[in-house]
Amino acid sequence: MNRLFQLTALLLLLLISCTTPNSKTDLLRKKIEQIVSDKNAVVGVSIIGNDGKDTLSLDGDKRFPMQSVFKFHIALAVLSEVDKGTLSLDQIVEIDKDELLPEDFWSPLRDENPNGGSFTIERLIQYTVSHSDNTACDILIRLIGTPKTVEQYIKKSGIEDIQITFNEEGLQAKWENMFQNWTTPNAASETLKIFFENKNNLLSKSSYDFFWKTNKETTTGKGRIRGQLPKETIVAHKTGWSGTNKETGITAAVNNIGIVFLPDGKYFIISVFVTDSQENFKTNQKIIADIAKATYDFYTIQTK
């Protein structure tokens, strides 16, 4: 009888130890569910924290249009060619005036260089990632092949749930096209994890350092992941946005994926995609900011 009691106690202890981390993240899940509960939008969330021990998702395996989030993947594919020696960061690329995308495309590069110019691949990656430049994005894709070249590289790296069919020019040609460039929140977070941990040396040290520095310098989406975090918080992230359909009033994509670095030196990975939204732009951004802040608080306050 005493032996049976000991075994029962041991099983109970194991059960408690296995469920405690989940019950902790359940607090965060409930907070996120509360944030999205009254929003007229579909919100996908994927979070990886606590050195990879915590995983949480809402609609994590649903396909969401990426919009400019795919520029994160483009930069990775280009850097893989740099590491092979096919390209180099200091290589000069000539961009003629007729290669610049029209004024209705977001392009700081074009605005600053209306007649075109000469740019290093390093500078084109900075424009593409840090400033979400559409001209630089499409030039980089052409340097390595097609949008499918990027998709194939990411899939070879271990991510299956992604499709990249169009460059920016094709993406914006028709509203429907954006849905052909998709990923899932879980796949986005896993991509961040794989390339940040870099366990398989997918990036050389120099490419790794440059890539993550460039993501930390992102200037877009200040009201999203960064929106409610302390100003000194370091965030390496990439944004995406579809605009609002003038006929339906629907916003198909307000996105942000990234890594948030905590005061204790740790970090969490977060991917939030908002689609099919009838909310205004400010509200869509605030959904992401609220979720990021709840996660930041969870890892800096609730778990102390």
XYZ file of C-alpha atoms in Angstrom:
304
model
C 0.000 0.000 0.000
C 2.839 2.355 0.894
C 4.494 1.559 -2.464
C 1.245 2.396 -4.299
C 1.029 5.710 -2.443
C 4.589 6.604 -3.469
C 3.880 5.798 -7.120
C 0.685 7.840 -7.042
C 2.516 10.810 -5.524
C 5.263 10.545 -8.127
C 2.756 10.470 -10.998
C 0.961 13.485 -9.530
C 4.246 15.390 -9.260
C 5.118 14.590 -12.878
C 1.673 15.677 -13.999
C 1.996 18.988 -12.186
C 5.482 19.619 -13.594
C 4.265 18.924 -17.125
C 1.175 21.114 -16.941
C 2.565 24.095 -15.033
C 4.251 25.761 -18.062
C 1.044 25.372 -20.076
C -1.077 26.824 -17.275
C 1.288 29.801 -17.185
C 1.012 30.449 -20.903
C -2.749 29.958 -20.604
C -2.793 33.265 -18.728
C -1.193 34.939 -21.747
C -3.511 33.111 -24.144
C -6.568 34.342 -22.261
C -5.255 37.901 -22.365
C -4.687 37.695 -26.132
C -8.125 36.150 -26.672
C -9.587 39.035 -24.693
C -7.721 41.565 -26.882
C -9.124 40.140 -30.119
C -12.582 39.127 -28.857
C -14.384 42.354 -29.760
C -12.500 43.053 -33.020
C -14.140 42.630 -36.403
C -11.061 40.955 -37.853
C -9.325 37.604 -38.141
C -6.138 37.609 -36.063
C -3.408 34.989 -36.218
C -0.788 34.840 -33.472
C 2.293 32.719 -32.855
C 4.636 33.217 -29.912
C 7.786 31.335 -28.917
C 9.348 32.244 -25.575
C 11.227 31.000 -22.519
C 14.154 29.689 -24.585
C 11.764 27.856 -26.881
C 9.957 26.050 -24.062
C 6.791 28.133 -24.451
C 4.748 28.029 -27.637
C 1.375 29.664 -28.046
C -0.762 30.240 -31.101
C -4.193 31.408 -32.176
C -5.089 30.415 -35.728
C -1.401 29.591 -35.971
C -1.784 27.267 -38.940
C -4.136 29.498 -40.928
C -2.817 31.007 -44.159
C -2.462 34.794 -44.060
C -1.368 37.137 -46.882
C 2.165 38.305 -46.114
C 2.372 41.537 -48.049
C 5.794 43.110 -47.289
C 6.649 40.528 -44.635
C 8.022 38.490 -47.562
C 10.870 41.009 -47.887
C 12.321 39.353 -44.780
C 12.509 36.094 -46.730
C 13.881 37.807 -49.851
C 16.807 39.244 -47.897
C 17.604 35.786 -46.514
C 17.594 34.261 -50.005
C 19.887 36.998 -51.325
C 22.288 36.581 -48.401
C 22.477 32.852 -49.090
C 23.810 33.748 -52.548
C 26.263 36.162 -50.956
C 27.530 33.357 -48.734
C 27.938 31.108 -51.779
C 30.042 33.789 -53.472
C 27.535 34.244 -56.298
C 26.891 37.799 -55.113
C 28.683 40.176 -52.732
C 27.340 42.885 -50.446
C 29.599 45.513 -52.017
C 28.561 44.543 -55.553
C 27.193 47.541 -57.475
C 23.782 47.311 -59.106
C 22.780 49.936 -61.658
C 19.109 50.920 -61.541
C 17.821 52.897 -64.520
C 15.034 55.415 -64.209
C 12.620 53.128 -66.061
C 13.241 50.370 -63.492
C 11.883 52.514 -60.674
C 8.349 51.582 -59.663
C 5.625 54.231 -60.179
C 4.701 56.790 -57.544
C 1.775 54.766 -56.204
C 4.315 52.188 -54.947
C 6.091 52.812 -51.642
C 9.727 53.465 -52.543
C 12.024 55.755 -50.549
C 14.800 54.698 -52.938
C 12.872 56.155 -55.890
C 11.913 59.298 -53.979
C 15.549 59.914 -53.033
C 16.883 58.944 -56.482
C 14.236 59.925 -59.081
C 16.650 59.298 -61.963
C 17.899 55.968 -60.664
C 21.496 55.381 -59.642
C 24.157 52.939 -58.481
C 23.582 50.927 -55.310
C 25.414 48.181 -53.473
C 23.500 44.998 -52.713
C 24.015 45.847 -49.047
C 22.160 49.133 -49.536
C 19.379 47.442 -51.499
C 18.829 44.964 -48.651
C 18.700 47.852 -46.172
C 16.123 49.644 -48.313
C 14.113 46.429 -48.690
C 14.046 45.331 -45.054
C 14.517 48.452 -42.931
C 12.383 50.726 -45.129
C 10.182 48.139 -46.907
C 11.121 49.600 -50.289
C 9.260 48.051 -53.223
C 11.705 49.031 -55.972
C 14.686 47.559 -54.111
C 12.633 44.451 -53.312
C 11.911 43.664 -56.957
C 15.486 44.385 -58.020
C 16.783 41.894 -55.444
C 14.355 39.229 -56.613
C 15.563 39.658 -60.191
C 19.172 39.292 -59.057
C 18.543 35.779 -57.760
C 15.757 34.611 -60.088
C 12.028 34.817 -59.418
C 9.682 34.919 -56.404
C 9.631 31.111 -56.544
C 13.422 31.137 -56.036
C 12.803 32.754 -52.646
C 10.052 30.276 -51.780
C 12.255 27.325 -52.684
C 15.123 28.609 -50.541
C 12.898 29.050 -47.486
C 11.419 25.582 -47.961
C 14.905 24.063 -48.226
C 15.656 25.747 -44.905
C 12.900 23.721 -43.257
C 9.746 25.835 -43.599
C 6.895 24.248 -45.557
C 3.944 26.570 -44.935
C 4.832 29.389 -47.289
C 4.042 30.380 -50.851
C 5.636 33.274 -52.765
C 4.182 33.771 -56.230
C 4.484 37.482 -56.979
C 7.023 40.270 -56.650
C 5.754 43.656 -55.441
C 4.785 44.842 -58.896
C 2.739 41.692 -59.507
C 1.409 41.660 -55.962
C -0.159 45.083 -56.357
C -1.471 44.551 -59.884
C -4.673 42.942 -58.547
C -6.148 42.824 -55.035
C -6.560 39.049 -55.292
C -2.860 38.519 -56.000
C -1.782 39.177 -52.436
C -3.436 35.947 -51.310
C -0.962 33.990 -53.454
C 1.876 35.205 -51.204
C 1.039 33.601 -47.887
C 2.446 32.012 -44.784
C 1.096 30.921 -41.392
C 1.864 32.612 -38.065
C 3.511 29.413 -36.821
C 5.681 29.176 -39.941
C 6.657 32.833 -39.613
C 7.757 32.348 -36.011
C 9.612 29.175 -36.905
C 11.424 31.047 -39.699
C 12.497 33.704 -37.216
C 13.653 30.992 -34.816
C 15.609 28.973 -37.373
C 17.506 31.945 -38.753
C 18.080 33.624 -35.390
C 19.393 30.488 -33.708
C 21.278 29.659 -36.931
C 22.077 26.185 -35.625
C 22.580 24.814 -39.131
C 24.768 27.746 -40.179
C 22.284 28.832 -42.826
C 23.963 32.239 -42.699
C 27.654 33.051 -42.326
C 28.567 35.158 -39.304
C 28.949 38.318 -41.383
C 25.617 37.786 -43.170
C 23.931 36.879 -39.868
C 25.179 40.016 -38.115
C 24.220 42.245 -41.044
C 20.774 40.686 -41.460
C 19.694 41.032 -37.839
C 21.172 44.523 -37.524
C 19.098 45.521 -40.558
C 15.921 44.111 -38.983
C 16.629 46.043 -35.791
C 16.801 49.215 -37.903
C 13.292 48.784 -39.324
C 11.543 52.150 -39.518
C 8.034 50.977 -40.488
C 5.237 49.825 -38.198
C 6.078 51.947 -35.167
C 2.535 51.451 -33.881
C 2.634 47.651 -34.063
C 5.006 45.376 -32.082
C 6.985 48.404 -30.894
C 3.865 50.480 -30.220
C 3.519 50.081 -26.460
C 6.911 48.684 -25.482
C 9.461 50.734 -23.528
C 11.314 53.018 -25.955
C 14.667 51.413 -25.234
C 13.387 47.936 -26.199
C 15.297 46.387 -29.097
C 13.042 44.775 -31.700
C 14.199 43.052 -34.887
C 11.107 42.961 -37.081
C 9.417 43.168 -40.472
C 6.025 44.628 -41.328
C 3.409 44.202 -44.022
C 0.257 46.097 -45.005
C -2.316 45.715 -47.785
C -4.177 48.994 -47.605
C -7.980 48.930 -47.525
C -10.173 47.765 -50.391
C -12.128 50.825 -51.537
C -15.142 48.775 -52.607
C -15.522 46.502 -49.574
C -13.828 48.492 -46.821
C -11.883 45.354 -45.893
C -8.219 45.456 -44.904
C -6.592 42.190 -45.939
C -3.274 42.492 -44.125
C -1.736 44.378 -41.226
C 1.203 42.247 -40.147
C 4.314 42.282 -38.010
C 6.767 39.503 -37.235
C 9.841 39.869 -35.076
C 12.019 39.200 -32.075
C 11.633 41.270 -28.916
C 14.696 41.461 -26.657
C 13.953 41.609 -22.935
C 15.796 43.527 -20.187
C 17.206 40.274 -18.741
C 18.926 39.435 -22.034
C 16.353 36.873 -23.112
C 13.888 37.300 -25.962
C 10.600 36.133 -27.373
C 9.524 35.566 -30.963
C 6.181 36.951 -32.076
C 4.215 36.876 -35.324
C 0.856 38.625 -35.617
C -1.231 38.727 -38.798
C -4.504 40.658 -39.071
C -6.739 39.933 -42.061
C -10.350 40.310 -43.232
C -10.600 43.355 -40.984
C -13.368 45.927 -40.927
C -11.504 47.896 -38.273
C -9.618 51.083 -39.099
C -5.850 51.179 -39.544
C -5.207 52.530 -36.054
C -7.228 49.727 -34.458
C -5.540 47.068 -36.583
C -2.131 48.312 -35.468
C -3.262 48.491 -31.859
C -4.302 44.828 -31.949
C -0.669 43.945 -32.683
C 0.675 46.452 -30.140
C -1.647 45.155 -27.402
C -0.639 41.539 -28.047
C 3.070 42.429 -28.051
C 2.702 44.411 -24.811
C 0.786 41.587 -23.122
C 3.557 39.189 -24.115
C 6.296 41.587 -22.970
C 4.556 42.014 -19.602
C 4.114 38.261 -19.293
C 7.841 37.669 -19.635
C 9.011 40.651 -17.572
C 6.420 40.842 -14.801
C 4.163 37.806 -14.450
C 6.941 35.230 -14.578
C 9.172 36.909 -11.979
